[in-house]
Amino acid sequence: MLVATCNVNGIRAAVRKGMRRWLDGSAPDVLLLQEVRAPEELVPDLIGAEYKTVVCESVLKGRAGVAAAVRRDLEIGDVRYALAPDSDAGEPDVDTGRWIEIDVPEYRTTFVSAYLHSGVADRPEKMAAKYAHLERVSKRLAELRDSRPLPHLLVCGDFNIVHTEQDIKNWKSNHNRTAGVLDSEIAYLDRWISDFGYADVQRILAPDSPGPYTWWSNRGQAFDRDTGWRIDYHLADMQLALRAADFRIDRAQSYGQRWSDHAPLLVTYREE
């Protein structure tokens, strides 16, 4: 089972820049995309007829949006389009288009495409929205830990948080100064992994290496110098994580060949 995740930074632009060539070449069984930023009805054709696709669009037009796609021969079971709401009021607008769950019975796995808030360290309202969303994510992860629709769970996506010093090139200049590198954000990842029992699959496969990174700023020469961040994850139940055979990050060969500011993270999982 080959599973790919990527923040496409706008799927229409990504397809124009070559995303479909990458998809044809990599041919994942399951594809999880974030920051789709396109109307729901356009996304299946942009991904292609080889896949069955479901989309969770944000109510804020041109913002967020997540998608999950599986090979055409696979069946999609239940689909859940949002986190469990805290009240009858439903999700805040800024939280919409950030979470979709699909059950794939053949793989005995629930797959989640997740796009968590980025936040801005010196804008309290942005950080408040991020922490509120992280609380909702924590609540849902706890529910899925205790009662899953299928035996396995795999949450993939752009979490917008690095976990340790290994996950960002310039740790000292960003730690507790930049959103995504604040101890108060990192504490959520600690909780999901240490307390909830989920596994960071890439770190299981590459426990000691810096990076490899999945995102590079468009500013300066961050990409050329590999001044990156590892903020895209496969977060799995431990039984599934232990079936991970290998991973790769499909980093473009040059800045001009990128079709997103993120690179796809792909993991191969052995059969049960």
PDB file of C-alpha atoms in Angstrom:
ATOM      1  CA  MET A   1       0.000   0.000   0.000  1.00  0.00           C
ATOM      2  CA  LEU A   2       1.613   3.226  -1.190  1.00  0.00           C
ATOM      3  CA  VAL A   3       0.181   6.357   0.451  1.00  0.00           C
ATOM      4  CA  ALA A   4       1.121   9.880  -0.620  1.00  0.00           C
ATOM      5  CA  THR A   5       0.363  13.179   1.061  1.00  0.00           C
ATOM      6  CA  CYS A   6       1.096  16.689  -0.156  1.00  0.00           C
ATOM      7  CA  ASN A   7       0.015  20.273   0.380  1.00  0.00           C
ATOM      8  CA  VAL A   8      -0.497  21.320  -3.249  1.00  0.00           C
ATOM      9  CA  ASN A   9      -0.742  25.072  -2.551  1.00  0.00           C
ATOM     10  CA  GLY A  10      -3.676  25.368  -4.967  1.00  0.00           C
ATOM     11  CA  ILE A  11      -4.441  22.318  -7.084  1.00  0.00           C
ATOM     12  CA  ARG A  12      -5.214  24.221 -10.276  1.00  0.00           C
ATOM     13  CA  ALA A  13      -1.805  25.901 -10.240  1.00  0.00           C
ATOM     14  CA  ALA A  14      -0.130  22.633  -9.216  1.00  0.00           C
ATOM     15  CA  VAL A  15      -1.623  20.801 -12.201  1.00  0.00           C
ATOM     16  CA  ARG A  16      -0.492  23.567 -14.554  1.00  0.00           C
ATOM     17  CA  LYS A  17       3.037  23.239 -13.157  1.00  0.00           C
ATOM     18  CA  GLY A  18       3.285  19.450 -13.516  1.00  0.00           C
ATOM     19  CA  MET A  19       1.521  17.732 -10.637  1.00  0.00           C
ATOM     20  CA  ARG A  20      -0.193  15.234 -12.928  1.00  0.00           C
ATOM     21  CA  ARG A  21       3.153  14.095 -14.340  1.00  0.00           C
ATOM     22  CA  TRP A  22       4.297  13.397 -10.794  1.00  0.00           C
ATOM     23  CA  LEU A  23       1.050  11.587 -10.010  1.00  0.00           C
ATOM     24  CA  ASP A  24       1.266   9.422 -13.141  1.00  0.00           C
ATOM     25  CA  GLY A  25       4.832   8.495 -12.270  1.00  0.00           C
ATOM     26  CA  SER A  26       4.321   7.765  -8.581  1.00  0.00           C
ATOM     27  CA  ALA A  27       0.844   6.156  -8.839  1.00  0.00           C
ATOM     28  CA  PRO A  28       0.010   5.957  -5.118  1.00  0.00           C
ATOM     29  CA  ASP A  29      -2.841   3.721  -4.035  1.00  0.00           C
ATOM     30  CA  VAL A  30      -4.111   6.448  -1.711  1.00  0.00           C
ATOM     31  CA  LEU A  31      -3.574  10.170  -2.284  1.00  0.00           C
ATOM     32  CA  LEU A  32      -4.220  12.785   0.408  1.00  0.00           C
ATOM     33  CA  LEU A  33      -4.034  16.453  -0.547  1.00  0.00           C
ATOM     34  CA  GLN A  34      -4.225  19.695   1.395  1.00  0.00           C
ATOM     35  CA  GLU A  35      -4.719  23.361   0.544  1.00  0.00           C
ATOM     36  CA  VAL A  36      -6.621  22.346  -2.574  1.00  0.00           C
ATOM     37  CA  ARG A  37      -8.247  25.809  -2.827  1.00  0.00           C
ATOM     38  CA  ALA A  38     -10.665  24.877  -5.601  1.00  0.00           C
ATOM     39  CA  PRO A  39     -14.407  24.242  -5.901  1.00  0.00           C
ATOM     40  CA  GLU A  40     -15.336  20.684  -4.974  1.00  0.00           C
ATOM     41  CA  GLU A  41     -16.723  19.854  -8.408  1.00  0.00           C
ATOM     42  CA  LEU A  42     -13.435  20.664 -10.182  1.00  0.00           C
ATOM     43  CA  VAL A  43     -11.090  18.540  -8.079  1.00  0.00           C
ATOM     44  CA  PRO A  44     -11.881  14.990  -9.329  1.00  0.00           C
ATOM     45  CA  ASP A  45     -11.074  15.915 -12.930  1.00  0.00           C
ATOM     46  CA  LEU A  46      -7.876  17.647 -11.857  1.00  0.00           C
ATOM     47  CA  ILE A  47      -6.735  14.505 -10.035  1.00  0.00           C
ATOM     48  CA  GLY A  48      -7.813  12.245 -12.890  1.00  0.00           C
ATOM     49  CA  ALA A  49     -10.069   9.347 -13.789  1.00  0.00           C
ATOM     50  CA  GLU A  50      -7.688   6.770 -12.286  1.00  0.00           C
ATOM     51  CA  TYR A  51      -8.924   7.783  -8.836  1.00  0.00           C
ATOM     52  CA  LYS A  52     -12.128   8.057  -6.877  1.00  0.00           C
ATOM     53  CA  THR A  53     -11.987  11.406  -5.130  1.00  0.00           C
ATOM     54  CA  VAL A  54     -13.803  13.071  -2.260  1.00  0.00           C
ATOM     55  CA  VAL A  55     -13.311  16.697  -1.279  1.00  0.00           C
ATOM     56  CA  CYS A  56     -13.959  18.838   1.768  1.00  0.00           C
ATOM     57  CA  GLU A  57     -14.171  22.441   0.585  1.00  0.00           C
ATOM     58  CA  SER A  58     -13.814  25.442   2.870  1.00  0.00           C
ATOM     59  CA  VAL A  59     -16.704  27.858   3.108  1.00  0.00           C
ATOM     60  CA  LEU A  60     -14.050  30.554   2.698  1.00  0.00           C
ATOM     61  CA  LYS A  61     -13.596  30.602  -1.062  1.00  0.00           C
ATOM     62  CA  GLY A  62     -10.048  30.133  -2.263  1.00  0.00           C
ATOM     63  CA  ARG A  63      -8.876  28.961   1.169  1.00  0.00           C
ATOM     64  CA  ALA A  64      -7.861  25.606   2.626  1.00  0.00           C
ATOM     65  CA  GLY A  65      -9.671  22.564   1.195  1.00  0.00           C
ATOM     66  CA  VAL A  66      -8.616  18.924   1.548  1.00  0.00           C
ATOM     67  CA  ALA A  67      -9.110  15.894  -0.682  1.00  0.00           C
ATOM     68  CA  ALA A  68      -8.726  12.137  -0.428  1.00  0.00           C
ATOM     69  CA  ALA A  69      -8.454   9.857  -3.450  1.00  0.00           C
ATOM     70  CA  VAL A  70      -8.081   6.117  -3.913  1.00  0.00           C
ATOM     71  CA  ARG A  71      -7.396   3.909  -6.906  1.00  0.00           C
ATOM     72  CA  ARG A  72     -10.467   3.401  -9.066  1.00  0.00           C
ATOM     73  CA  ASP A  73     -10.667  -0.327  -8.190  1.00  0.00           C
ATOM     74  CA  LEU A  74     -10.859   0.360  -4.432  1.00  0.00           C
ATOM     75  CA  GLU A  75     -14.113   0.986  -2.622  1.00  0.00           C
ATOM     76  CA  ILE A  76     -14.624   3.981  -0.361  1.00  0.00           C
ATOM     77  CA  GLY A  77     -16.814   3.263   2.647  1.00  0.00           C
ATOM     78  CA  ASP A  78     -18.061   5.983   4.970  1.00  0.00           C
ATOM     79  CA  VAL A  79     -16.854   9.559   4.513  1.00  0.00           C
ATOM     80  CA  ARG A  80     -16.805  12.143   7.312  1.00  0.00           C
ATOM     81  CA  TYR A  81     -16.252  15.722   6.278  1.00  0.00           C
ATOM     82  CA  ALA A  82     -15.355  17.547   9.477  1.00  0.00           C
ATOM     83  CA  LEU A  83     -14.139  17.266  13.005  1.00  0.00           C
ATOM     84  CA  ALA A  84     -16.742  16.494  15.628  1.00  0.00           C
ATOM     85  CA  PRO A  85     -18.192  19.931  16.489  1.00  0.00           C
ATOM     86  CA  ASP A  86     -17.853  21.357  19.965  1.00  0.00           C
ATOM     87  CA  SER A  87     -21.436  22.612  19.872  1.00  0.00           C
ATOM     88  CA  ASP A  88     -24.527  22.633  17.700  1.00  0.00           C
ATOM     89  CA  ALA A  89     -23.129  25.720  16.011  1.00  0.00           C
ATOM     90  CA  GLY A  90     -20.807  23.548  13.942  1.00  0.00           C
ATOM     91  CA  GLU A  91     -17.312  24.403  12.776  1.00  0.00           C
ATOM     92  CA  PRO A  92     -15.956  27.954  12.715  1.00  0.00           C
ATOM     93  CA  ASP A  93     -15.486  29.124   9.132  1.00  0.00           C
ATOM     94  CA  VAL A  94     -11.690  29.145   9.492  1.00  0.00           C
ATOM     95  CA  ASP A  95     -11.763  25.460  10.465  1.00  0.00           C
ATOM     96  CA  THR A  96     -13.731  24.294   7.435  1.00  0.00           C
ATOM     97  CA  GLY A  97     -11.966  22.491   4.620  1.00  0.00           C
ATOM     98  CA  ARG A  98      -9.265  21.155   6.917  1.00  0.00           C
ATOM     99  CA  TRP A  99     -10.252  17.574   7.757  1.00  0.00           C
ATOM    100  CA  ILE A 100     -11.758  14.678   5.828  1.00  0.00           C
ATOM    101  CA  GLU A 101     -11.946  10.995   6.828  1.00  0.00           C
ATOM    102  CA  ILE A 102     -12.536   8.105   4.444  1.00  0.00           C
ATOM    103  CA  ASP A 103     -12.881   4.431   5.307  1.00  0.00           C
ATOM    104  CA  VAL A 104     -11.249   1.977   2.883  1.00  0.00           C
ATOM    105  CA  PRO A 105     -12.409  -1.499   3.929  1.00  0.00           C
ATOM    106  CA  GLU A 106      -9.956  -3.368   1.684  1.00  0.00           C
ATOM    107  CA  TYR A 107      -7.059  -1.801   3.593  1.00  0.00           C
ATOM    108  CA  ARG A 108      -8.910  -2.004   6.959  1.00  0.00           C
ATOM    109  CA  THR A 109      -7.895   1.636   7.401  1.00  0.00           C
ATOM    110  CA  THR A 110      -9.476   5.025   7.956  1.00  0.00           C
ATOM    111  CA  PHE A 111      -7.477   7.671   6.099  1.00  0.00           C
ATOM    112  CA  VAL A 112      -7.533  11.337   7.082  1.00  0.00           C
ATOM    113  CA  SER A 113      -6.355  14.290   5.042  1.00  0.00           C
ATOM    114  CA  ALA A 114      -5.636  17.098   7.504  1.00  0.00           C
ATOM    115  CA  TYR A 115      -4.600  20.701   6.980  1.00  0.00           C
ATOM    116  CA  LEU A 116      -3.968  22.328  10.349  1.00  0.00           C
ATOM    117  CA  HIS A 117      -3.739  26.073  10.868  1.00  0.00           C
ATOM    118  CA  SER A 118      -0.407  27.797  10.252  1.00  0.00           C
ATOM    119  CA  GLY A 119      -0.792  30.643  12.748  1.00  0.00           C
ATOM    120  CA  VAL A 120       1.240  33.838  13.098  1.00  0.00           C
ATOM    121  CA  ALA A 121       3.251  34.152  16.311  1.00  0.00           C
ATOM    122  CA  ASP A 122       2.713  37.892  16.790  1.00  0.00           C
ATOM    123  CA  ARG A 123      -1.004  37.861  15.922  1.00  0.00           C
ATOM    124  CA  PRO A 124      -2.929  36.584  18.951  1.00  0.00           C
ATOM    125  CA  GLU A 125      -6.162  36.082  17.026  1.00  0.00           C
ATOM    126  CA  LYS A 126      -4.413  33.780  14.529  1.00  0.00           C
ATOM    127  CA  MET A 127      -2.816  31.753  17.295  1.00  0.00           C
ATOM    128  CA  ALA A 128      -6.098  31.539  19.200  1.00  0.00           C
ATOM    129  CA  ALA A 129      -7.742  30.059  16.092  1.00  0.00           C
ATOM    130  CA  LYS A 130      -4.863  27.615  15.707  1.00  0.00           C
ATOM    131  CA  TYR A 131      -4.999  26.421  19.314  1.00  0.00           C
ATOM    132  CA  ALA A 132      -8.787  26.085  19.183  1.00  0.00           C
ATOM    133  CA  HIS A 133      -8.438  23.932  16.077  1.00  0.00           C
ATOM    134  CA  LEU A 134      -5.674  21.853  17.655  1.00  0.00           C
ATOM    135  CA  GLU A 135      -7.993  21.190  20.584  1.00  0.00           C
ATOM    136  CA  ARG A 136     -10.647  19.948  18.172  1.00  0.00           C
ATOM    137  CA  VAL A 137      -8.081  17.740  16.450  1.00  0.00           C
ATOM    138  CA  SER A 138      -6.996  16.343  19.818  1.00  0.00           C
ATOM    139  CA  LYS A 139     -10.589  15.535  20.717  1.00  0.00           C
ATOM    140  CA  ARG A 140     -11.124  13.692  17.438  1.00  0.00           C
ATOM    141  CA  LEU A 141      -7.835  11.790  17.696  1.00  0.00           C
ATOM    142  CA  ALA A 142      -8.817  10.660  21.176  1.00  0.00           C
ATOM    143  CA  GLU A 143     -12.173   9.465  19.839  1.00  0.00           C
ATOM    144  CA  LEU A 144     -10.497   7.558  17.024  1.00  0.00           C
ATOM    145  CA  ARG A 145      -8.009   6.047  19.451  1.00  0.00           C
ATOM    146  CA  ASP A 146     -10.807   4.714  21.605  1.00  0.00           C
ATOM    147  CA  SER A 147     -13.291   3.747  18.884  1.00  0.00           C
ATOM    148  CA  ARG A 148     -12.212   3.465  15.262  1.00  0.00           C
ATOM    149  CA  PRO A 149     -14.535   2.560  12.380  1.00  0.00           C
ATOM    150  CA  LEU A 150     -11.811   0.234  11.026  1.00  0.00           C
ATOM    151  CA  PRO A 151      -8.816  -1.416  12.711  1.00  0.00           C
ATOM    152  CA  HIS A 152      -6.253   1.128  11.506  1.00  0.00           C
ATOM    153  CA  LEU A 153      -5.970   4.904  11.306  1.00  0.00           C
ATOM    154  CA  LEU A 154      -3.610   6.995   9.173  1.00  0.00           C
ATOM    155  CA  VAL A 155      -3.725  10.785   9.487  1.00  0.00           C
ATOM    156  CA  CYS A 156      -1.710  12.494   6.761  1.00  0.00           C
ATOM    157  CA  GLY A 157      -1.210  16.116   5.984  1.00  0.00           C
ATOM    158  CA  ASP A 158       0.289  19.488   6.639  1.00  0.00           C
ATOM    159  CA  PHE A 159       0.322  19.908  10.415  1.00  0.00           C
ATOM    160  CA  ASN A 160       2.219  23.235  10.298  1.00  0.00           C
ATOM    161  CA  ILE A 161       4.253  22.218  13.365  1.00  0.00           C
ATOM    162  CA  VAL A 162       7.763  20.839  13.586  1.00  0.00           C
ATOM    163  CA  HIS A 163       8.267  18.291  16.323  1.00  0.00           C
ATOM    164  CA  THR A 164      11.948  18.479  17.265  1.00  0.00           C
ATOM    165  CA  GLU A 165      15.170  20.235  16.380  1.00  0.00           C
ATOM    166  CA  GLN A 166      15.711  17.564  13.706  1.00  0.00           C
ATOM    167  CA  ASP A 167      12.709  18.843  11.790  1.00  0.00           C
ATOM    168  CA  ILE A 168      13.839  22.356  10.875  1.00  0.00           C
ATOM    169  CA  LYS A 169      17.125  23.601   9.478  1.00  0.00           C
ATOM    170  CA  ASN A 170      17.270  26.811  11.528  1.00  0.00           C
ATOM    171  CA  TRP A 171      15.991  25.718  14.930  1.00  0.00           C
ATOM    172  CA  LYS A 172      17.678  28.334  17.099  1.00  0.00           C
ATOM    173  CA  SER A 173      16.472  31.339  15.139  1.00  0.00           C
ATOM    174  CA  ASN A 174      12.873  30.061  14.990  1.00  0.00           C
ATOM    175  CA  HIS A 175      12.299  28.216  18.263  1.00  0.00           C
ATOM    176  CA  ASN A 176       9.673  30.014  20.360  1.00  0.00           C
ATOM    177  CA  ARG A 177       9.761  32.921  17.914  1.00  0.00           C
ATOM    178  CA  THR A 178       7.963  31.606  14.830  1.00  0.00           C
ATOM    179  CA  ALA A 179       4.591  29.901  14.532  1.00  0.00           C
ATOM    180  CA  GLY A 180       5.086  26.208  13.992  1.00  0.00           C
ATOM    181  CA  VAL A 181       8.131  26.132  16.257  1.00  0.00           C
ATOM    182  CA  LEU A 182       6.543  27.209  19.545  1.00  0.00           C
ATOM    183  CA  ASP A 183       6.726  24.866  22.520  1.00  0.00           C
ATOM    184  CA  SER A 184       2.990  25.363  23.083  1.00  0.00           C
ATOM    185  CA  GLU A 185       2.325  23.988  19.578  1.00  0.00           C
ATOM    186  CA  ILE A 186       4.875  21.187  19.825  1.00  0.00           C
ATOM    187  CA  ALA A 187       3.133  20.036  23.001  1.00  0.00           C
ATOM    188  CA  TYR A 188       0.206  18.864  20.877  1.00  0.00           C
ATOM    189  CA  LEU A 189       2.418  16.574  18.816  1.00  0.00           C
ATOM    190  CA  ASP A 190       3.993  15.310  22.030  1.00  0.00           C
ATOM    191  CA  ARG A 191       0.536  14.522  23.360  1.00  0.00           C
ATOM    192  CA  TRP A 192      -0.667  12.739  20.211  1.00  0.00           C
ATOM    193  CA  ILE A 193       2.461  10.591  20.095  1.00  0.00           C
ATOM    194  CA  SER A 194       3.314  10.028  23.756  1.00  0.00           C
ATOM    195  CA  ASP A 195      -0.116  10.074  25.403  1.00  0.00           C
ATOM    196  CA  PHE A 196      -2.435   8.957  22.600  1.00  0.00           C
ATOM    197  CA  GLY A 197      -0.071   6.290  21.254  1.00  0.00           C
ATOM    198  CA  TYR A 198       0.128   7.400  17.628  1.00  0.00           C
ATOM    199  CA  ALA A 199       3.379   7.105  15.682  1.00  0.00           C
ATOM    200  CA  ASP A 200       5.247   9.577  13.478  1.00  0.00           C
ATOM    201  CA  VAL A 201       5.966   7.110  10.671  1.00  0.00           C
ATOM    202  CA  GLN A 202       8.818   9.022   9.027  1.00  0.00           C
ATOM    203  CA  ARG A 203      10.636   9.238  12.349  1.00  0.00           C
ATOM    204  CA  ILE A 204      10.246   5.509  12.921  1.00  0.00           C
ATOM    205  CA  LEU A 205      11.908   4.893   9.554  1.00  0.00           C
ATOM    206  CA  ALA A 206      14.547   7.630   9.901  1.00  0.00           C
ATOM    207  CA  PRO A 207      14.972   8.268  13.637  1.00  0.00           C
ATOM    208  CA  ASP A 208      18.314  10.060  13.618  1.00  0.00           C
ATOM    209  CA  SER A 209      18.551  12.139  10.440  1.00  0.00           C
ATOM    210  CA  PRO A 210      17.929  15.885  10.198  1.00  0.00           C
ATOM    211  CA  GLY A 211      14.849  16.202   8.004  1.00  0.00           C
ATOM    212  CA  PRO A 212      14.416  15.205   5.293  1.00  0.00           C
ATOM    213  CA  TYR A 213      12.250  18.288   4.919  1.00  0.00           C
ATOM    214  CA  THR A 214       8.930  18.676   3.121  1.00  0.00           C
ATOM    215  CA  TRP A 215       8.501  22.471   2.932  1.00  0.00           C
ATOM    216  CA  TRP A 216      10.741  25.365   1.934  1.00  0.00           C
ATOM    217  CA  SER A 217       9.955  29.057   1.987  1.00  0.00           C
ATOM    218  CA  ASN A 218       9.753  30.788  -1.371  1.00  0.00           C
ATOM    219  CA  ARG A 219      11.917  33.559   0.074  1.00  0.00           C
ATOM    220  CA  GLY A 220      15.611  33.815  -0.617  1.00  0.00           C
ATOM    221  CA  GLN A 221      17.356  30.591  -1.544  1.00  0.00           C
ATOM    222  CA  ALA A 222      15.679  28.352   1.024  1.00  0.00           C
ATOM    223  CA  PHE A 223      14.968  25.583  -1.481  1.00  0.00           C
ATOM    224  CA  ASP A 224      18.391  25.652  -3.114  1.00  0.00           C
ATOM    225  CA  ARG A 225      20.101  25.578   0.289  1.00  0.00           C
ATOM    226  CA  ASP A 226      17.662  22.978   1.665  1.00  0.00           C
ATOM    227  CA  THR A 227      16.710  25.343   4.485  1.00  0.00           C
ATOM    228  CA  GLY A 228      13.519  23.465   5.103  1.00  0.00           C
ATOM    229  CA  TRP A 229      10.912  22.379   7.612  1.00  0.00           C
ATOM    230  CA  ARG A 230       9.418  18.931   8.163  1.00  0.00           C
ATOM    231  CA  ILE A 231       5.753  19.773   8.750  1.00  0.00           C
ATOM    232  CA  ASP A 232       4.006  17.095   6.664  1.00  0.00           C
ATOM    233  CA  TYR A 233       3.269  13.833   8.442  1.00  0.00           C
ATOM    234  CA  HIS A 234       2.003  10.287   8.347  1.00  0.00           C
ATOM    235  CA  LEU A 235       0.573   9.809  11.861  1.00  0.00           C
ATOM    236  CA  ALA A 236      -0.567   6.225  12.355  1.00  0.00           C
ATOM    237  CA  ASP A 237      -1.703   3.755  14.959  1.00  0.00           C
ATOM    238  CA  MET A 238       1.333   1.804  16.107  1.00  0.00           C
ATOM    239  CA  GLN A 239       0.320  -1.473  14.469  1.00  0.00           C
ATOM    240  CA  LEU A 240       0.078   0.200  11.060  1.00  0.00           C
ATOM    241  CA  ALA A 241       3.243   2.229  11.642  1.00  0.00           C
ATOM    242  CA  LEU A 242       5.231  -0.946  12.265  1.00  0.00           C
ATOM    243  CA  ARG A 243       4.198  -2.146   8.803  1.00  0.00           C
ATOM    244  CA  ALA A 244       5.884   0.867   7.176  1.00  0.00           C
ATOM    245  CA  ALA A 245       8.598  -0.468   4.882  1.00  0.00           C
ATOM    246  CA  ASP A 246      10.132   2.723   3.502  1.00  0.00           C
ATOM    247  CA  PHE A 247       9.426   6.357   2.734  1.00  0.00           C
ATOM    248  CA  ARG A 248      10.550   8.978   0.282  1.00  0.00           C
ATOM    249  CA  ILE A 249      10.084  12.695  -0.255  1.00  0.00           C
ATOM    250  CA  ASP A 250       9.688  13.638  -3.905  1.00  0.00           C
ATOM    251  CA  ARG A 251      11.671  16.848  -3.757  1.00  0.00           C
ATOM    252  CA  ALA A 252      11.928  18.572  -7.130  1.00  0.00           C
ATOM    253  CA  GLN A 253      15.330  18.579  -8.796  1.00  0.00           C
ATOM    254  CA  SER A 254      15.331  22.377  -9.020  1.00  0.00           C
ATOM    255  CA  TYR A 255      13.366  25.383  -7.794  1.00  0.00           C
ATOM    256  CA  GLY A 256      11.874  25.884 -11.258  1.00  0.00           C
ATOM    257  CA  GLN A 257      10.532  22.329 -11.396  1.00  0.00           C
ATOM    258  CA  ARG A 258       8.468  22.616  -8.218  1.00  0.00           C
ATOM    259  CA  TRP A 259       4.692  22.498  -8.500  1.00  0.00           C
ATOM    260  CA  SER A 260       4.168  23.375  -4.810  1.00  0.00           C
ATOM    261  CA  ASP A 261       6.197  24.850  -1.988  1.00  0.00           C
ATOM    262  CA  HIS A 262       5.750  21.443  -0.301  1.00  0.00           C
ATOM    263  CA  ALA A 263       7.096  18.122  -1.567  1.00  0.00           C
ATOM    264  CA  PRO A 264       5.049  14.906  -1.474  1.00  0.00           C
ATOM    265  CA  LEU A 265       5.747  12.469   1.350  1.00  0.00           C
ATOM    266  CA  LEU A 266       5.160   8.844   0.333  1.00  0.00           C
ATOM    267  CA  VAL A 267       5.219   5.758   2.562  1.00  0.00           C
ATOM    268  CA  THR A 268       4.919   2.108   1.552  1.00  0.00           C
ATOM    269  CA  TYR A 269       3.111  -0.127   4.041  1.00  0.00           C
ATOM    270  CA  ARG A 270       3.431  -3.909   4.000  1.00  0.00           C
ATOM    271  CA  GLU A 271       0.359  -6.100   3.825  1.00  0.00           C
ATOM    272  CA  GLU A 272      -1.000  -7.496   7.078  1.00  0.00           C
TER     273      GLU A 272
END
